[in-house]
Amino acid sequence: NNQLVELIRSESIKYLNIIDKICYISYHYQSDEQVFINEINALKSSFDLSLLQFLQYSIDIEYQTIKRNNNNTEVVPSQWLLILKTIQQAILSDYEVRYERLLEPLLIVIRFEQEELRTIMLQRFINITAPIDLKYLQTLGKNMISSVLSNKTLLSDDINLRNKLHQLDRELDIYLSDDYIDM
């Protein structure tokens, strides 16, 4: 139990440090767009789904705190709430751009009929994907596969699509293993 509390505390500190760095960059480099972009890009490897979950949790807690103090969050939002929501929106926007850029090639891969060609295309796509996006690509691919395979209506008659998705799933495990991503 103490280990869990300590883990939560250390993760919270990690995410609060990221938020602090974003605020620092935003404040100090607001008049120099290129430096601002470079500094934020250097932080992007920290922008993961766990950070988004932490932001949502923090936003929910801040809403509760404001309401507990009998304030209306729409009329009297706290500065902290505004900061959290702004950072969350910026990271979500970044994810949307990455989503579109990474999903399309996965869809192209499963369109090919030849298994070997699908493998080659996936490998090439992985090789040209920025290292910062590999974990997101892995998660996106796995979620897409899981979602389509769980849709019985979509797959009812299409054994070919099912086989292609299973192949993609196996190959994501091989070519985007956690060891490869962490290299």
mmCIF file of C-alpha atoms in Angstrom:
data_model
loop_
_atom_site.group_PDB
_atom_site.id
_atom_site.type_symbol
_atom_site.label_atom_id
_atom_site.label_comp_id
_atom_site.label_asym_id
_atom_site.label_seq_id
_atom_site.Cartn_x
_atom_site.Cartn_y
_atom_site.Cartn_z
ATOM 1 C CA ASN A 1 0.000 0.000 0.000
ATOM 2 C CA ASN A 2 2.851 2.410 0.851
ATOM 3 C CA GLN A 3 4.512 1.514 -2.450
ATOM 4 C CA LEU A 4 1.362 2.472 -4.327
ATOM 5 C CA VAL A 5 1.143 5.806 -2.516
ATOM 6 C CA GLU A 6 4.808 6.484 -3.268
ATOM 7 C CA LEU A 7 4.324 5.563 -6.938
ATOM 8 C CA ILE A 8 1.351 7.908 -7.236
ATOM 9 C CA ARG A 9 3.304 10.668 -5.519
ATOM 10 C CA SER A 10 6.337 10.260 -7.804
ATOM 11 C CA GLU A 11 4.197 10.144 -10.945
ATOM 12 C CA SER A 12 2.316 13.250 -9.808
ATOM 13 C CA ILE A 13 5.585 15.071 -9.261
ATOM 14 C CA LYS A 14 6.778 14.001 -12.724
ATOM 15 C CA TYR A 15 3.653 15.355 -14.406
ATOM 16 C CA LEU A 16 3.618 18.539 -12.349
ATOM 17 C CA ASN A 17 7.226 19.130 -13.462
ATOM 18 C CA ILE A 18 6.160 18.749 -17.093
ATOM 19 C CA ILE A 19 3.309 21.212 -16.557
ATOM 20 C CA ASP A 20 5.748 23.595 -14.852
ATOM 21 C CA LYS A 21 8.138 23.377 -17.828
ATOM 22 C CA ILE A 22 5.281 24.085 -20.261
ATOM 23 C CA CYS A 23 4.264 27.129 -18.225
ATOM 24 C CA TYR A 24 7.868 28.337 -18.028
ATOM 25 C CA ILE A 25 8.340 27.997 -21.797
ATOM 26 C CA SER A 26 5.013 29.674 -22.499
ATOM 27 C CA TYR A 27 5.829 32.619 -20.267
ATOM 28 C CA HIS A 28 9.475 33.172 -21.177
ATOM 29 C CA TYR A 29 9.357 32.493 -24.915
ATOM 30 C CA GLN A 30 5.954 33.862 -25.877
ATOM 31 C CA SER A 31 7.573 36.610 -27.953
ATOM 32 C CA ASP A 32 10.014 34.288 -29.756
ATOM 33 C CA GLU A 33 7.943 31.796 -31.688
ATOM 34 C CA GLN A 34 10.849 29.708 -32.991
ATOM 35 C CA VAL A 35 12.428 29.237 -29.563
ATOM 36 C CA PHE A 36 8.979 28.488 -28.124
ATOM 37 C CA ILE A 37 8.359 25.793 -30.767
ATOM 38 C CA ASN A 38 11.817 24.273 -30.287
ATOM 39 C CA GLU A 39 11.424 24.127 -26.509
ATOM 40 C CA ILE A 40 7.942 22.611 -26.673
ATOM 41 C CA ASN A 41 9.094 20.089 -29.298
ATOM 42 C CA ALA A 42 11.879 19.032 -26.942
ATOM 43 C CA LEU A 43 9.198 18.218 -24.343
ATOM 44 C CA LYS A 44 6.903 16.286 -26.683
ATOM 45 C CA SER A 45 8.367 12.931 -25.725
ATOM 46 C CA SER A 46 6.720 13.563 -22.342
ATOM 47 C CA PHE A 47 3.301 14.093 -23.907
ATOM 48 C CA ASP A 48 1.803 10.656 -23.473
ATOM 49 C CA LEU A 49 -1.539 9.163 -22.572
ATOM 50 C CA SER A 50 -0.571 9.042 -18.897
ATOM 51 C CA LEU A 51 0.004 12.789 -18.883
ATOM 52 C CA LEU A 52 -3.416 13.301 -20.462
ATOM 53 C CA GLN A 53 -4.972 11.082 -17.799
ATOM 54 C CA PHE A 54 -3.185 13.052 -15.079
ATOM 55 C CA LEU A 55 -4.416 16.319 -16.584
ATOM 56 C CA GLN A 56 -8.004 15.032 -16.688
ATOM 57 C CA TYR A 57 -7.752 13.808 -13.105
ATOM 58 C CA SER A 58 -6.331 17.183 -12.003
ATOM 59 C CA ILE A 59 -9.052 19.051 -13.870
ATOM 60 C CA ASP A 60 -11.726 16.926 -12.185
ATOM 61 C CA ILE A 61 -10.186 17.562 -8.755
ATOM 62 C CA GLU A 62 -9.998 21.307 -9.425
ATOM 63 C CA TYR A 63 -13.683 21.361 -10.496
ATOM 64 C CA GLN A 64 -14.597 19.596 -7.247
ATOM 65 C CA THR A 65 -12.549 22.066 -5.212
ATOM 66 C CA ILE A 66 -14.190 25.065 -6.875
ATOM 67 C CA LYS A 67 -17.666 23.626 -6.370
ATOM 68 C CA ARG A 68 -16.884 22.719 -2.770
ATOM 69 C CA ASN A 69 -16.086 26.395 -2.213
ATOM 70 C CA ASN A 70 -19.538 27.215 -3.625
ATOM 71 C CA ASN A 71 -18.176 28.826 -6.771
ATOM 72 C CA ASN A 72 -19.423 28.369 -10.288
ATOM 73 C CA THR A 73 -16.631 26.927 -12.451
ATOM 74 C CA GLU A 74 -17.942 28.740 -15.517
ATOM 75 C CA VAL A 75 -18.166 32.143 -13.850
ATOM 76 C CA VAL A 76 -15.191 31.900 -11.483
ATOM 77 C CA PRO A 77 -12.725 29.354 -12.856
ATOM 78 C CA SER A 78 -9.406 29.207 -11.059
ATOM 79 C CA GLN A 79 -6.176 30.099 -12.822
ATOM 80 C CA TRP A 80 -4.994 26.553 -12.191
ATOM 81 C CA LEU A 81 -8.073 25.140 -13.911
ATOM 82 C CA LEU A 82 -7.514 27.406 -16.916
ATOM 83 C CA ILE A 83 -3.847 26.350 -17.124
ATOM 84 C CA LEU A 84 -4.703 22.649 -16.898
ATOM 85 C CA LYS A 85 -7.432 22.908 -19.537
ATOM 86 C CA THR A 86 -5.198 24.913 -21.894
ATOM 87 C CA ILE A 87 -2.364 22.390 -21.638
ATOM 88 C CA GLN A 88 -4.792 19.492 -22.035
ATOM 89 C CA GLN A 89 -6.277 21.054 -25.172
ATOM 90 C CA ALA A 90 -2.830 21.681 -26.668
ATOM 91 C CA ILE A 91 -1.727 18.094 -26.067
ATOM 92 C CA LEU A 92 -5.022 16.744 -27.441
ATOM 93 C CA SER A 93 -4.546 18.869 -30.576
ATOM 94 C CA ASP A 94 -1.061 17.436 -30.983
ATOM 95 C CA TYR A 95 -2.496 13.922 -30.610
ATOM 96 C CA GLU A 96 -5.139 14.606 -33.266
ATOM 97 C CA VAL A 97 -2.460 15.645 -35.769
ATOM 98 C CA ARG A 98 -0.361 12.598 -34.901
ATOM 99 C CA TYR A 99 -3.455 10.382 -35.077
ATOM 100 C CA GLU A 100 -4.275 11.418 -38.633
ATOM 101 C CA ARG A 101 -0.640 11.190 -39.737
ATOM 102 C CA LEU A 102 -0.142 7.707 -38.245
ATOM 103 C CA LEU A 103 -3.518 6.065 -38.852
ATOM 104 C CA GLU A 104 -3.610 6.487 -42.625
ATOM 105 C CA PRO A 105 -0.475 4.396 -43.289
ATOM 106 C CA LEU A 106 -1.810 1.613 -41.040
ATOM 107 C CA LEU A 107 -4.983 1.582 -43.111
ATOM 108 C CA ILE A 108 -2.922 1.483 -46.306
ATOM 109 C CA VAL A 109 -0.919 -1.490 -45.013
ATOM 110 C CA ILE A 110 -4.037 -3.633 -44.497
ATOM 111 C CA ARG A 111 -5.323 -2.831 -47.991
ATOM 112 C CA PHE A 112 -2.589 -4.881 -49.661
ATOM 113 C CA GLU A 113 -3.510 -8.459 -50.493
ATOM 114 C CA GLN A 114 -0.029 -10.005 -50.371
ATOM 115 C CA GLU A 115 1.124 -10.773 -46.839
ATOM 116 C CA GLU A 116 4.800 -10.128 -47.647
ATOM 117 C CA LEU A 117 3.968 -6.730 -49.127
ATOM 118 C CA ARG A 118 2.010 -5.769 -46.004
ATOM 119 C CA THR A 119 5.026 -6.722 -43.881
ATOM 120 C CA ILE A 120 7.435 -4.693 -46.042
ATOM 121 C CA MET A 121 5.125 -1.671 -46.043
ATOM 122 C CA LEU A 122 4.712 -1.791 -42.266
ATOM 123 C CA GLN A 123 8.483 -2.079 -41.753
ATOM 124 C CA ARG A 124 9.140 0.877 -44.056
ATOM 125 C CA PHE A 125 6.481 2.934 -42.358
ATOM 126 C CA ILE A 126 7.935 2.173 -38.928
ATOM 127 C CA ASN A 127 11.423 3.084 -40.194
ATOM 128 C CA ILE A 128 10.302 6.543 -41.341
ATOM 129 C CA THR A 129 8.210 7.260 -38.256
ATOM 130 C CA ALA A 130 9.808 9.635 -35.770
ATOM 131 C CA PRO A 131 11.005 7.772 -32.653
ATOM 132 C CA ILE A 132 8.843 10.034 -30.498
ATOM 133 C CA ASP A 133 5.743 8.673 -32.303
ATOM 134 C CA LEU A 134 6.532 4.943 -32.116
ATOM 135 C CA LYS A 135 4.773 4.288 -28.796
ATOM 136 C CA TYR A 136 1.749 6.232 -29.991
ATOM 137 C CA LEU A 137 1.797 4.280 -33.285
ATOM 138 C CA GLN A 138 1.887 1.020 -31.337
ATOM 139 C CA THR A 139 -1.047 2.088 -29.147
ATOM 140 C CA LEU A 140 -3.011 3.453 -32.095
ATOM 141 C CA GLY A 141 -2.499 0.268 -34.125
ATOM 142 C CA LYS A 142 -3.462 -1.988 -31.234
ATOM 143 C CA ASN A 143 -6.572 0.072 -30.478
ATOM 144 C CA MET A 144 -7.617 0.098 -34.138
ATOM 145 C CA ILE A 145 -7.176 -3.678 -34.401
ATOM 146 C CA SER A 146 -9.039 -4.340 -31.160
ATOM 147 C CA SER A 147 -11.889 -2.051 -32.145
ATOM 148 C CA VAL A 148 -12.376 -3.569 -35.595
ATOM 149 C CA LEU A 149 -12.007 -7.170 -34.381
ATOM 150 C CA SER A 150 -14.616 -6.591 -31.667
ATOM 151 C CA ASN A 151 -17.107 -5.292 -34.265
ATOM 152 C CA LYS A 152 -18.853 -8.535 -35.202
ATOM 153 C CA THR A 153 -21.077 -6.825 -37.778
ATOM 154 C CA LEU A 154 -18.128 -5.381 -39.682
ATOM 155 C CA LEU A 155 -16.222 -8.670 -39.707
ATOM 156 C CA SER A 156 -19.121 -11.104 -40.050
ATOM 157 C CA ASP A 157 -18.279 -12.166 -43.603
ATOM 158 C CA ASP A 158 -14.767 -10.812 -44.055
ATOM 159 C CA ILE A 159 -12.297 -13.509 -42.996
ATOM 160 C CA ASN A 160 -9.666 -11.799 -45.187
ATOM 161 C CA LEU A 161 -9.832 -8.560 -43.196
ATOM 162 C CA ARG A 162 -9.751 -10.502 -39.944
ATOM 163 C CA ASN A 163 -6.584 -12.322 -41.094
ATOM 164 C CA LYS A 164 -4.949 -9.063 -42.174
ATOM 165 C CA LEU A 165 -5.679 -7.508 -38.781
ATOM 166 C CA HIS A 166 -4.289 -10.528 -36.927
ATOM 167 C CA GLN A 167 -1.136 -10.311 -39.041
ATOM 168 C CA LEU A 168 -0.811 -6.585 -38.311
ATOM 169 C CA ASP A 169 -1.305 -7.288 -34.605
ATOM 170 C CA ARG A 170 1.465 -9.919 -34.592
ATOM 171 C CA GLU A 171 3.794 -7.679 -36.556
ATOM 172 C CA LEU A 172 3.209 -4.692 -34.289
ATOM 173 C CA ASP A 173 4.298 -6.962 -31.419
ATOM 174 C CA ILE A 174 7.447 -7.881 -33.360
ATOM 175 C CA TYR A 175 8.456 -4.605 -34.998
ATOM 176 C CA LEU A 176 7.162 -2.242 -32.310
ATOM 177 C CA SER A 177 8.060 -4.215 -29.220
ATOM 178 C CA ASP A 178 8.619 -2.208 -26.061
ATOM 179 C CA ASP A 179 12.335 -3.061 -26.311
ATOM 180 C CA TYR A 180 12.510 -1.575 -29.816
ATOM 181 C CA ILE A 181 10.605 1.554 -28.805
ATOM 182 C CA ASP A 182 12.798 2.096 -25.731
ATOM 183 C CA MET A 183 16.039 1.907 -27.759
#
